[in-house]
Amino acid sequence: MGSREIIVRVLPGELPQRGIVVQRGKTASTSVVVRWDDGSEERVRPGDQSVGYATEESVCAQWLLEPGAAAEAFEANPVHVFTEFIRDSGKITKTMLLRRTVVAGVSESLVKTVYTASRAALRADPHIQISNESHTWNDAPIDPYADLRSLTPHEALDRLAGAKSLRQPERAALADAVRTGLSPRS
């Protein structure tokens, strides 16, 4: 995957316009300087609803540049589309995620409805961490129960014994911590 960030402007009835992000401001509220493929440069406001960002040569860039490609992929597997936008961004807010999907050609009402239904699957992805409205991609899988697995065997056993209700993944993580203190089975 390329490392340059591209910007794609999608206006109704026109072909997508591609450019390279030349300069990003220090804050999210600062405009971005873009060099369009025709050589012209422009400052793009952060709230411009007609633009989407992607890493050059990524699936997301392809979706932004090929009208209808994202809508087809979204119809087939919306969680995959959301996951790719999160992966490509590294860190993205819910609003930005939904906006990029809309800019790529999926209707806004469908995106919002499907996002709600997809949230559990996104949370279950071991590479995605969701905190409040922020989605962060990690190349290494995240173990949401690493803190439980790192308990000493005695602490884990105390939690298991004292817990009124544990979900299965939490129970398994605590059992793993207890097993670390046991001698191997003969």
PDB file of C-alpha atoms in Angstrom:
ATOM      1  CA  MET A   1       0.000   0.000   0.000  1.00  0.00           C
ATOM      2  CA  GLY A   2       1.282   3.495  -0.826  1.00  0.00           C
ATOM      3  CA  SER A   3       2.028   5.897   1.967  1.00  0.00           C
ATOM      4  CA  ARG A   4       0.791   9.143   0.404  1.00  0.00           C
ATOM      5  CA  GLU A   5      -2.593  10.440   1.430  1.00  0.00           C
ATOM      6  CA  ILE A   6      -4.934  11.278  -1.391  1.00  0.00           C
ATOM      7  CA  ILE A   7      -8.086  13.312  -1.421  1.00  0.00           C
ATOM      8  CA  VAL A   8     -10.990  12.669  -3.754  1.00  0.00           C
ATOM      9  CA  ARG A   9     -13.734  15.199  -4.473  1.00  0.00           C
ATOM     10  CA  VAL A  10     -16.998  13.642  -5.555  1.00  0.00           C
ATOM     11  CA  LEU A  11     -19.626  16.004  -6.954  1.00  0.00           C
ATOM     12  CA  PRO A  12     -22.991  14.815  -8.308  1.00  0.00           C
ATOM     13  CA  GLY A  13     -22.911  14.233 -12.061  1.00  0.00           C
ATOM     14  CA  GLU A  14     -19.122  14.660 -12.331  1.00  0.00           C
ATOM     15  CA  LEU A  15     -16.196  12.268 -12.390  1.00  0.00           C
ATOM     16  CA  PRO A  16     -14.236  12.110  -9.119  1.00  0.00           C
ATOM     17  CA  GLN A  17     -11.361  14.588  -8.860  1.00  0.00           C
ATOM     18  CA  ARG A  18      -8.145  13.215  -7.308  1.00  0.00           C
ATOM     19  CA  GLY A  19      -5.379  15.074  -5.526  1.00  0.00           C
ATOM     20  CA  ILE A  20      -2.491  14.579  -3.131  1.00  0.00           C
ATOM     21  CA  VAL A  21      -2.579  16.042   0.373  1.00  0.00           C
ATOM     22  CA  VAL A  22       0.410  18.384   0.426  1.00  0.00           C
ATOM     23  CA  GLN A  23      -0.043  19.812   3.891  1.00  0.00           C
ATOM     24  CA  ARG A  24      -2.278  19.027   6.841  1.00  0.00           C
ATOM     25  CA  GLY A  25      -2.917  21.489   9.620  1.00  0.00           C
ATOM     26  CA  LYS A  26      -1.974  20.757  13.197  1.00  0.00           C
ATOM     27  CA  THR A  27      -5.605  20.455  14.274  1.00  0.00           C
ATOM     28  CA  ALA A  28      -8.690  18.844  12.788  1.00  0.00           C
ATOM     29  CA  SER A  29     -10.249  22.283  12.287  1.00  0.00           C
ATOM     30  CA  THR A  30      -7.430  23.485  10.012  1.00  0.00           C
ATOM     31  CA  SER A  31      -7.782  23.337   6.249  1.00  0.00           C
ATOM     32  CA  VAL A  32      -5.786  20.896   4.153  1.00  0.00           C
ATOM     33  CA  VAL A  33      -3.617  21.946   1.198  1.00  0.00           C
ATOM     34  CA  VAL A  34      -4.243  19.756  -1.845  1.00  0.00           C
ATOM     35  CA  ARG A  35      -2.438  19.507  -5.179  1.00  0.00           C
ATOM     36  CA  TRP A  36      -4.992  18.265  -7.685  1.00  0.00           C
ATOM     37  CA  ASP A  37      -3.905  16.017 -10.557  1.00  0.00           C
ATOM     38  CA  ASP A  38      -4.321  18.964 -12.961  1.00  0.00           C
ATOM     39  CA  GLY A  39      -1.536  20.792 -11.048  1.00  0.00           C
ATOM     40  CA  SER A  40      -3.687  23.360  -9.282  1.00  0.00           C
ATOM     41  CA  GLU A  41      -3.508  23.744  -5.501  1.00  0.00           C
ATOM     42  CA  GLU A  42      -6.340  24.507  -3.142  1.00  0.00           C
ATOM     43  CA  ARG A  43      -7.087  24.728   0.560  1.00  0.00           C
ATOM     44  CA  VAL A  44      -9.907  22.336   1.458  1.00  0.00           C
ATOM     45  CA  ARG A  45     -11.960  23.026   4.569  1.00  0.00           C
ATOM     46  CA  PRO A  46     -12.214  20.142   7.056  1.00  0.00           C
ATOM     47  CA  GLY A  47     -16.015  20.201   6.882  1.00  0.00           C
ATOM     48  CA  ASP A  48     -16.189  19.868   3.091  1.00  0.00           C
ATOM     49  CA  GLN A  49     -18.781  17.106   2.625  1.00  0.00           C
ATOM     50  CA  SER A  50     -17.760  16.430  -0.990  1.00  0.00           C
ATOM     51  CA  VAL A  51     -14.297  15.045  -0.218  1.00  0.00           C
ATOM     52  CA  GLY A  52     -12.952  11.768   1.075  1.00  0.00           C
ATOM     53  CA  TYR A  53      -9.442  10.825   2.122  1.00  0.00           C
ATOM     54  CA  ALA A  54      -7.574   7.559   1.627  1.00  0.00           C
ATOM     55  CA  THR A  55      -4.102   6.140   1.404  1.00  0.00           C
ATOM     56  CA  GLU A  56      -2.879   5.944  -2.174  1.00  0.00           C
ATOM     57  CA  GLU A  57      -3.399   2.503  -3.766  1.00  0.00           C
ATOM     58  CA  SER A  58      -5.699   1.336  -0.955  1.00  0.00           C
ATOM     59  CA  VAL A  59      -9.067  -0.336  -1.424  1.00  0.00           C
ATOM     60  CA  CYS A  60     -10.629   2.821   0.010  1.00  0.00           C
ATOM     61  CA  ALA A  61      -8.953   4.985  -2.641  1.00  0.00           C
ATOM     62  CA  GLN A  62     -10.308   2.658  -5.317  1.00  0.00           C
ATOM     63  CA  TRP A  63     -13.818   2.958  -3.850  1.00  0.00           C
ATOM     64  CA  LEU A  64     -13.592   6.758  -3.848  1.00  0.00           C
ATOM     65  CA  LEU A  65     -12.274   6.896  -7.415  1.00  0.00           C
ATOM     66  CA  GLU A  66     -14.677   4.372  -8.974  1.00  0.00           C
ATOM     67  CA  PRO A  67     -18.285   5.515  -8.690  1.00  0.00           C
ATOM     68  CA  GLY A  68     -20.503   2.636  -7.553  1.00  0.00           C
ATOM     69  CA  ALA A  69     -17.666   0.344  -6.403  1.00  0.00           C
ATOM     70  CA  ALA A  70     -18.185   1.117  -2.710  1.00  0.00           C
ATOM     71  CA  ALA A  71     -21.958   0.761  -3.000  1.00  0.00           C
ATOM     72  CA  GLU A  72     -21.540  -2.731  -4.495  1.00  0.00           C
ATOM     73  CA  ALA A  73     -19.056  -3.739  -1.792  1.00  0.00           C
ATOM     74  CA  PHE A  74     -21.317  -2.240   0.883  1.00  0.00           C
ATOM     75  CA  GLU A  75     -24.312  -4.189  -0.371  1.00  0.00           C
ATOM     76  CA  ALA A  76     -22.287  -7.422  -0.276  1.00  0.00           C
ATOM     77  CA  ASN A  77     -20.549  -6.860   3.086  1.00  0.00           C
ATOM     78  CA  PRO A  78     -20.988  -3.534   4.900  1.00  0.00           C
ATOM     79  CA  VAL A  79     -18.784  -4.551   7.846  1.00  0.00           C
ATOM     80  CA  HIS A  80     -15.904  -5.102   5.397  1.00  0.00           C
ATOM     81  CA  VAL A  81     -16.369  -1.583   3.998  1.00  0.00           C
ATOM     82  CA  PHE A  82     -16.364  -0.011   7.458  1.00  0.00           C
ATOM     83  CA  THR A  83     -13.345  -2.128   8.449  1.00  0.00           C
ATOM     84  CA  GLU A  84     -11.365  -1.048   5.382  1.00  0.00           C
ATOM     85  CA  PHE A  85     -12.063   2.637   6.046  1.00  0.00           C
ATOM     86  CA  ILE A  86     -10.973   2.188   9.679  1.00  0.00           C
ATOM     87  CA  ARG A  87      -7.826   0.293   8.626  1.00  0.00           C
ATOM     88  CA  ASP A  88      -6.969   2.887   5.991  1.00  0.00           C
ATOM     89  CA  SER A  89      -7.441   5.788   8.414  1.00  0.00           C
ATOM     90  CA  GLY A  90      -5.639   4.276  11.400  1.00  0.00           C
ATOM     91  CA  LYS A  91      -7.923   6.267  13.682  1.00  0.00           C
ATOM     92  CA  ILE A  92     -11.270   7.694  12.689  1.00  0.00           C
ATOM     93  CA  THR A  93     -14.348   9.032  14.424  1.00  0.00           C
ATOM     94  CA  LYS A  94     -17.792   7.596  13.790  1.00  0.00           C
ATOM     95  CA  THR A  95     -18.829  10.779  11.967  1.00  0.00           C
ATOM     96  CA  MET A  96     -15.781  10.658   9.675  1.00  0.00           C
ATOM     97  CA  LEU A  97     -16.302   6.936   9.020  1.00  0.00           C
ATOM     98  CA  LEU A  98     -19.916   7.461   8.015  1.00  0.00           C
ATOM     99  CA  ARG A  99     -19.057  10.519   5.907  1.00  0.00           C
ATOM    100  CA  ARG A 100     -16.308   8.684   3.985  1.00  0.00           C
ATOM    101  CA  THR A 101     -18.717   5.868   3.218  1.00  0.00           C
ATOM    102  CA  VAL A 102     -21.283   8.388   1.946  1.00  0.00           C
ATOM    103  CA  VAL A 103     -18.675  10.222  -0.171  1.00  0.00           C
ATOM    104  CA  ALA A 104     -17.723   6.833  -1.637  1.00  0.00           C
ATOM    105  CA  GLY A 105     -21.272   6.533  -2.978  1.00  0.00           C
ATOM    106  CA  VAL A 106     -23.507   4.852  -0.375  1.00  0.00           C
ATOM    107  CA  SER A 107     -26.709   6.645   0.651  1.00  0.00           C
ATOM    108  CA  GLU A 108     -26.505   8.448   3.984  1.00  0.00           C
ATOM    109  CA  SER A 109     -29.653   6.872   5.431  1.00  0.00           C
ATOM    110  CA  LEU A 110     -28.470   3.360   4.528  1.00  0.00           C
ATOM    111  CA  VAL A 111     -25.013   4.008   6.030  1.00  0.00           C
ATOM    112  CA  LYS A 112     -26.472   5.165   9.351  1.00  0.00           C
ATOM    113  CA  THR A 113     -28.904   2.252   9.575  1.00  0.00           C
ATOM    114  CA  VAL A 114     -26.337  -0.387   8.661  1.00  0.00           C
ATOM    115  CA  TYR A 115     -23.665   1.108  10.926  1.00  0.00           C
ATOM    116  CA  THR A 116     -25.896   0.543  13.944  1.00  0.00           C
ATOM    117  CA  ALA A 117     -26.381  -3.088  12.939  1.00  0.00           C
ATOM    118  CA  SER A 118     -22.621  -3.486  12.226  1.00  0.00           C
ATOM    119  CA  ARG A 119     -21.323  -2.046  15.476  1.00  0.00           C
ATOM    120  CA  ALA A 120     -21.217  -5.409  17.299  1.00  0.00           C
ATOM    121  CA  ALA A 121     -19.225  -6.995  14.469  1.00  0.00           C
ATOM    122  CA  LEU A 122     -16.788  -4.066  14.458  1.00  0.00           C
ATOM    123  CA  ARG A 123     -16.345  -4.393  18.226  1.00  0.00           C
ATOM    124  CA  ALA A 124     -15.660  -8.127  17.798  1.00  0.00           C
ATOM    125  CA  ASP A 125     -12.869  -7.508  15.262  1.00  0.00           C
ATOM    126  CA  PRO A 126      -9.602  -8.108  17.148  1.00  0.00           C
ATOM    127  CA  HIS A 127      -7.871  -5.314  15.194  1.00  0.00           C
ATOM    128  CA  ILE A 128     -10.419  -2.581  15.963  1.00  0.00           C
ATOM    129  CA  GLN A 129     -10.718  -0.748  19.236  1.00  0.00           C
ATOM    130  CA  ILE A 130     -13.812   1.404  19.693  1.00  0.00           C
ATOM    131  CA  SER A 131     -13.780   3.988  22.438  1.00  0.00           C
ATOM    132  CA  ASN A 132     -16.686   6.430  22.560  1.00  0.00           C
ATOM    133  CA  GLU A 133     -16.972   7.643  18.953  1.00  0.00           C
ATOM    134  CA  SER A 134     -13.377   6.820  17.974  1.00  0.00           C
ATOM    135  CA  HIS A 135     -12.365   3.725  15.970  1.00  0.00           C
ATOM    136  CA  THR A 136      -8.685   2.773  16.057  1.00  0.00           C
ATOM    137  CA  TRP A 137      -6.991   0.138  13.890  1.00  0.00           C
ATOM    138  CA  ASN A 138      -4.133  -1.978  15.271  1.00  0.00           C
ATOM    139  CA  ASP A 139      -2.158  -4.263  12.967  1.00  0.00           C
ATOM    140  CA  ALA A 140      -1.581  -6.647  15.867  1.00  0.00           C
ATOM    141  CA  PRO A 141      -4.784  -8.200  17.231  1.00  0.00           C
ATOM    142  CA  ILE A 142      -5.991  -6.617  20.456  1.00  0.00           C
ATOM    143  CA  ASP A 143      -6.855  -8.899  23.376  1.00  0.00           C
ATOM    144  CA  PRO A 144      -9.681  -7.121  25.198  1.00  0.00           C
ATOM    145  CA  TYR A 145      -9.117  -9.416  28.168  1.00  0.00           C
ATOM    146  CA  ALA A 146      -5.338  -9.036  28.444  1.00  0.00           C
ATOM    147  CA  ASP A 147      -5.764  -7.388  31.849  1.00  0.00           C
ATOM    148  CA  LEU A 148      -7.657 -10.447  33.143  1.00  0.00           C
ATOM    149  CA  ARG A 149      -5.125 -12.866  31.656  1.00  0.00           C
ATOM    150  CA  SER A 150      -2.295 -10.974  33.355  1.00  0.00           C
ATOM    151  CA  LEU A 151      -3.718 -11.469  36.860  1.00  0.00           C
ATOM    152  CA  THR A 152      -1.893 -13.803  39.180  1.00  0.00           C
ATOM    153  CA  PRO A 153      -3.524 -17.230  39.463  1.00  0.00           C
ATOM    154  CA  HIS A 154      -4.769 -16.405  42.982  1.00  0.00           C
ATOM    155  CA  GLU A 155      -6.318 -13.081  41.899  1.00  0.00           C
ATOM    156  CA  ALA A 156      -7.984 -14.759  38.922  1.00  0.00           C
ATOM    157  CA  LEU A 157      -9.362 -17.585  41.070  1.00  0.00           C
ATOM    158  CA  ASP A 158     -10.718 -15.053  43.593  1.00  0.00           C
ATOM    159  CA  ARG A 159     -12.496 -13.181  40.786  1.00  0.00           C
ATOM    160  CA  LEU A 160     -13.928 -16.391  39.368  1.00  0.00           C
ATOM    161  CA  ALA A 161     -15.171 -17.514  42.761  1.00  0.00           C
ATOM    162  CA  GLY A 162     -16.638 -14.137  43.695  1.00  0.00           C
ATOM    163  CA  ALA A 163     -18.263 -13.244  40.393  1.00  0.00           C
ATOM    164  CA  LYS A 164     -22.033 -13.367  40.233  1.00  0.00           C
ATOM    165  CA  SER A 165     -22.147 -13.175  36.458  1.00  0.00           C
ATOM    166  CA  LEU A 166     -19.366 -13.301  33.903  1.00  0.00           C
ATOM    167  CA  ARG A 167     -19.618 -13.474  30.159  1.00  0.00           C
ATOM    168  CA  GLN A 168     -17.934 -16.489  28.585  1.00  0.00           C
ATOM    169  CA  PRO A 169     -14.894 -14.573  27.232  1.00  0.00           C
ATOM    170  CA  GLU A 170     -14.212 -13.087  30.673  1.00  0.00           C
ATOM    171  CA  ARG A 171     -14.561 -16.494  32.312  1.00  0.00           C
ATOM    172  CA  ALA A 172     -12.141 -17.988  29.747  1.00  0.00           C
ATOM    173  CA  ALA A 173      -9.596 -15.203  30.313  1.00  0.00           C
ATOM    174  CA  LEU A 174      -9.698 -15.734  34.074  1.00  0.00           C
ATOM    175  CA  ALA A 175      -9.379 -19.507  33.609  1.00  0.00           C
ATOM    176  CA  ASP A 176      -6.287 -18.885  31.445  1.00  0.00           C
ATOM    177  CA  ALA A 177      -4.764 -16.840  34.272  1.00  0.00           C
ATOM    178  CA  VAL A 178      -5.461 -19.604  36.794  1.00  0.00           C
ATOM    179  CA  ARG A 179      -3.942 -22.233  34.472  1.00  0.00           C
ATOM    180  CA  THR A 180      -0.636 -20.316  34.377  1.00  0.00           C
ATOM    181  CA  GLY A 181      -0.167 -21.204  38.056  1.00  0.00           C
ATOM    182  CA  LEU A 182      -0.983 -24.893  37.659  1.00  0.00           C
ATOM    183  CA  SER A 183       1.508 -27.597  36.877  1.00  0.00           C
ATOM    184  CA  PRO A 184       1.026 -29.261  33.499  1.00  0.00           C
ATOM    185  CA  ARG A 185      -1.503 -32.081  33.301  1.00  0.00           C
ATOM    186  CA  SER A 186       0.015 -35.539  33.369  1.00  0.00           C
TER     187      SER A 186
END
